[in-house]
Amino acid sequence: MPFQDRSEEPELPPEPCQHMQFLNCNSEVGRVIFECYHCQQGIISEYTGDPVMGEYKGRPSVIFTKVKCPNCEQTAIRLQAREVLSITAVPSPWA
């Protein structure tokens, strides 16, 4: 079968993505800077501890810690950490 021209395929609509950068990953207290998934507010957060394991449909599963956006008050991100120590709104480095 000959190579087909890809321009004839319909283009998929863009999906939202979330910028994030983890800092101090090997420290007792880690930091992550990210944009809120909903309003793109820049946020820096400190967290500590290994993720908590739970169960989902009878299988082991990580329990995510929800971080609330100080701007829009929705869940900005879900982290695999035991505890979130701080949440601070900052200008987004990706804006």
PDB file of C-alpha atoms in Angstrom:
ATOM      1  CA  MET A   1       0.000   0.000   0.000  1.00  0.00           C
ATOM      2  CA  PRO A   2       1.488   3.379  -0.946  1.00  0.00           C
ATOM      3  CA  PHE A   3       2.155   6.077   1.643  1.00  0.00           C
ATOM      4  CA  GLN A   4      -0.951   8.177   2.258  1.00  0.00           C
ATOM      5  CA  ASP A   5      -0.878  11.951   2.500  1.00  0.00           C
ATOM      6  CA  ARG A   6      -1.359  12.854   6.170  1.00  0.00           C
ATOM      7  CA  SER A   7      -2.880  16.251   5.319  1.00  0.00           C
ATOM      8  CA  GLU A   8      -6.130  14.480   4.458  1.00  0.00           C
ATOM      9  CA  GLU A   9      -6.548  13.226   8.037  1.00  0.00           C
ATOM     10  CA  PRO A  10      -8.725  15.425  10.267  1.00  0.00           C
ATOM     11  CA  GLU A  11      -6.719  17.385  12.829  1.00  0.00           C
ATOM     12  CA  LEU A  12      -7.567  16.615  16.438  1.00  0.00           C
ATOM     13  CA  PRO A  13      -8.589  19.530  18.671  1.00  0.00           C
ATOM     14  CA  PRO A  14      -5.945  20.652  21.176  1.00  0.00           C
ATOM     15  CA  GLU A  15      -6.162  19.234  24.694  1.00  0.00           C
ATOM     16  CA  PRO A  16      -5.334  21.272  27.778  1.00  0.00           C
ATOM     17  CA  CYS A  17      -1.908  20.685  29.278  1.00  0.00           C
ATOM     18  CA  GLN A  18      -0.334  21.809  32.526  1.00  0.00           C
ATOM     19  CA  HIS A  19       3.116  23.318  32.984  1.00  0.00           C
ATOM     20  CA  MET A  20       5.030  22.121  36.047  1.00  0.00           C
ATOM     21  CA  GLN A  21       8.593  21.890  37.298  1.00  0.00           C
ATOM     22  CA  PHE A  22       9.711  19.914  40.341  1.00  0.00           C
ATOM     23  CA  LEU A  23      12.514  21.326  42.517  1.00  0.00           C
ATOM     24  CA  ASN A  24      14.383  19.828  45.481  1.00  0.00           C
ATOM     25  CA  CYS A  25      13.114  16.315  44.622  1.00  0.00           C
ATOM     26  CA  ASN A  26      15.742  14.585  46.792  1.00  0.00           C
ATOM     27  CA  SER A  27      15.134  16.776  49.849  1.00  0.00           C
ATOM     28  CA  GLU A  28      12.870  16.138  52.831  1.00  0.00           C
ATOM     29  CA  VAL A  29      10.690  19.004  51.591  1.00  0.00           C
ATOM     30  CA  GLY A  30      10.147  19.175  47.841  1.00  0.00           C
ATOM     31  CA  ARG A  31       8.873  22.128  45.859  1.00  0.00           C
ATOM     32  CA  VAL A  32       6.870  22.268  42.668  1.00  0.00           C
ATOM     33  CA  ILE A  33       6.031  25.296  40.574  1.00  0.00           C
ATOM     34  CA  PHE A  34       3.076  24.900  38.243  1.00  0.00           C
ATOM     35  CA  GLU A  35       0.108  26.568  36.614  1.00  0.00           C
ATOM     36  CA  CYS A  36      -3.430  25.964  37.847  1.00  0.00           C
ATOM     37  CA  TYR A  37      -5.131  23.481  35.529  1.00  0.00           C
ATOM     38  CA  HIS A  38      -8.212  25.747  35.339  1.00  0.00           C
ATOM     39  CA  CYS A  39      -7.070  29.396  35.364  1.00  0.00           C
ATOM     40  CA  GLN A  40      -3.291  29.170  34.630  1.00  0.00           C
ATOM     41  CA  GLN A  41      -2.405  31.021  37.856  1.00  0.00           C
ATOM     42  CA  GLY A  42       1.257  30.415  38.731  1.00  0.00           C
ATOM     43  CA  ILE A  43       1.617  28.519  42.035  1.00  0.00           C
ATOM     44  CA  ILE A  44       4.576  27.293  44.041  1.00  0.00           C
ATOM     45  CA  SER A  45       3.915  24.605  46.596  1.00  0.00           C
ATOM     46  CA  GLU A  46       6.009  22.758  49.162  1.00  0.00           C
ATOM     47  CA  TYR A  47       5.237  19.139  49.956  1.00  0.00           C
ATOM     48  CA  THR A  48       6.662  16.290  52.003  1.00  0.00           C
ATOM     49  CA  GLY A  49       6.329  12.562  52.480  1.00  0.00           C
ATOM     50  CA  ASP A  50       5.926   9.524  50.293  1.00  0.00           C
ATOM     51  CA  PRO A  51       2.577   9.062  48.577  1.00  0.00           C
ATOM     52  CA  VAL A  52      -0.171   7.398  50.585  1.00  0.00           C
ATOM     53  CA  MET A  53      -1.281   4.042  49.228  1.00  0.00           C
ATOM     54  CA  GLY A  54      -4.939   3.169  49.175  1.00  0.00           C
ATOM     55  CA  GLU A  55      -7.157   0.856  47.209  1.00  0.00           C
ATOM     56  CA  TYR A  56      -9.207   1.344  44.051  1.00  0.00           C
ATOM     57  CA  LYS A  57     -11.498  -1.437  42.825  1.00  0.00           C
ATOM     58  CA  GLY A  58      -9.631  -3.943  44.981  1.00  0.00           C
ATOM     59  CA  ARG A  59      -6.174  -2.992  43.706  1.00  0.00           C
ATOM     60  CA  PRO A  60      -3.417  -0.896  45.357  1.00  0.00           C
ATOM     61  CA  SER A  61      -3.563   2.712  44.220  1.00  0.00           C
ATOM     62  CA  VAL A  62      -1.855   6.012  45.115  1.00  0.00           C
ATOM     63  CA  ILE A  63      -4.084   8.522  46.893  1.00  0.00           C
ATOM     64  CA  PHE A  64      -3.410  11.928  45.341  1.00  0.00           C
ATOM     65  CA  THR A  65      -3.274  15.070  47.492  1.00  0.00           C
ATOM     66  CA  LYS A  66      -5.368  17.845  45.947  1.00  0.00           C
ATOM     67  CA  VAL A  67      -3.909  21.369  45.868  1.00  0.00           C
ATOM     68  CA  LYS A  68      -6.519  24.143  45.797  1.00  0.00           C
ATOM     69  CA  CYS A  69      -5.782  27.214  43.642  1.00  0.00           C
ATOM     70  CA  PRO A  70      -5.674  30.442  45.700  1.00  0.00           C
ATOM     71  CA  ASN A  71      -7.067  32.320  42.664  1.00  0.00           C
ATOM     72  CA  CYS A  72     -10.041  30.282  41.373  1.00  0.00           C
ATOM     73  CA  GLU A  73     -10.368  27.919  44.385  1.00  0.00           C
ATOM     74  CA  GLN A  74     -10.626  24.807  42.188  1.00  0.00           C
ATOM     75  CA  THR A  75      -8.257  21.823  42.324  1.00  0.00           C
ATOM     76  CA  ALA A  76      -5.129  23.204  40.659  1.00  0.00           C
ATOM     77  CA  ILE A  77      -3.128  19.950  40.679  1.00  0.00           C
ATOM     78  CA  ARG A  78      -3.103  16.521  42.309  1.00  0.00           C
ATOM     79  CA  LEU A  79       0.266  15.573  43.817  1.00  0.00           C
ATOM     80  CA  GLN A  80       1.682  12.204  44.803  1.00  0.00           C
ATOM     81  CA  ALA A  81       2.757  13.397  48.251  1.00  0.00           C
ATOM     82  CA  ARG A  82       1.679  12.684  51.812  1.00  0.00           C
ATOM     83  CA  GLU A  83       1.231  16.345  52.820  1.00  0.00           C
ATOM     84  CA  VAL A  84       1.175  19.767  51.160  1.00  0.00           C
ATOM     85  CA  LEU A  85       2.950  22.288  53.418  1.00  0.00           C
ATOM     86  CA  SER A  86       2.375  25.559  51.549  1.00  0.00           C
ATOM     87  CA  ILE A  87       0.575  27.034  48.547  1.00  0.00           C
ATOM     88  CA  THR A  88       1.677  30.443  47.218  1.00  0.00           C
ATOM     89  CA  ALA A  89       0.374  32.297  44.153  1.00  0.00           C
ATOM     90  CA  VAL A  90       3.207  33.620  41.956  1.00  0.00           C
ATOM     91  CA  PRO A  91       3.395  35.034  38.420  1.00  0.00           C
ATOM     92  CA  SER A  92       3.465  32.141  35.971  1.00  0.00           C
ATOM     93  CA  PRO A  93       6.923  31.595  34.475  1.00  0.00           C
ATOM     94  CA  TRP A  94       5.214  30.246  31.324  1.00  0.00           C
ATOM     95  CA  ALA A  95       2.911  33.239  30.673  1.00  0.00           C
TER      96      ALA A  95
END
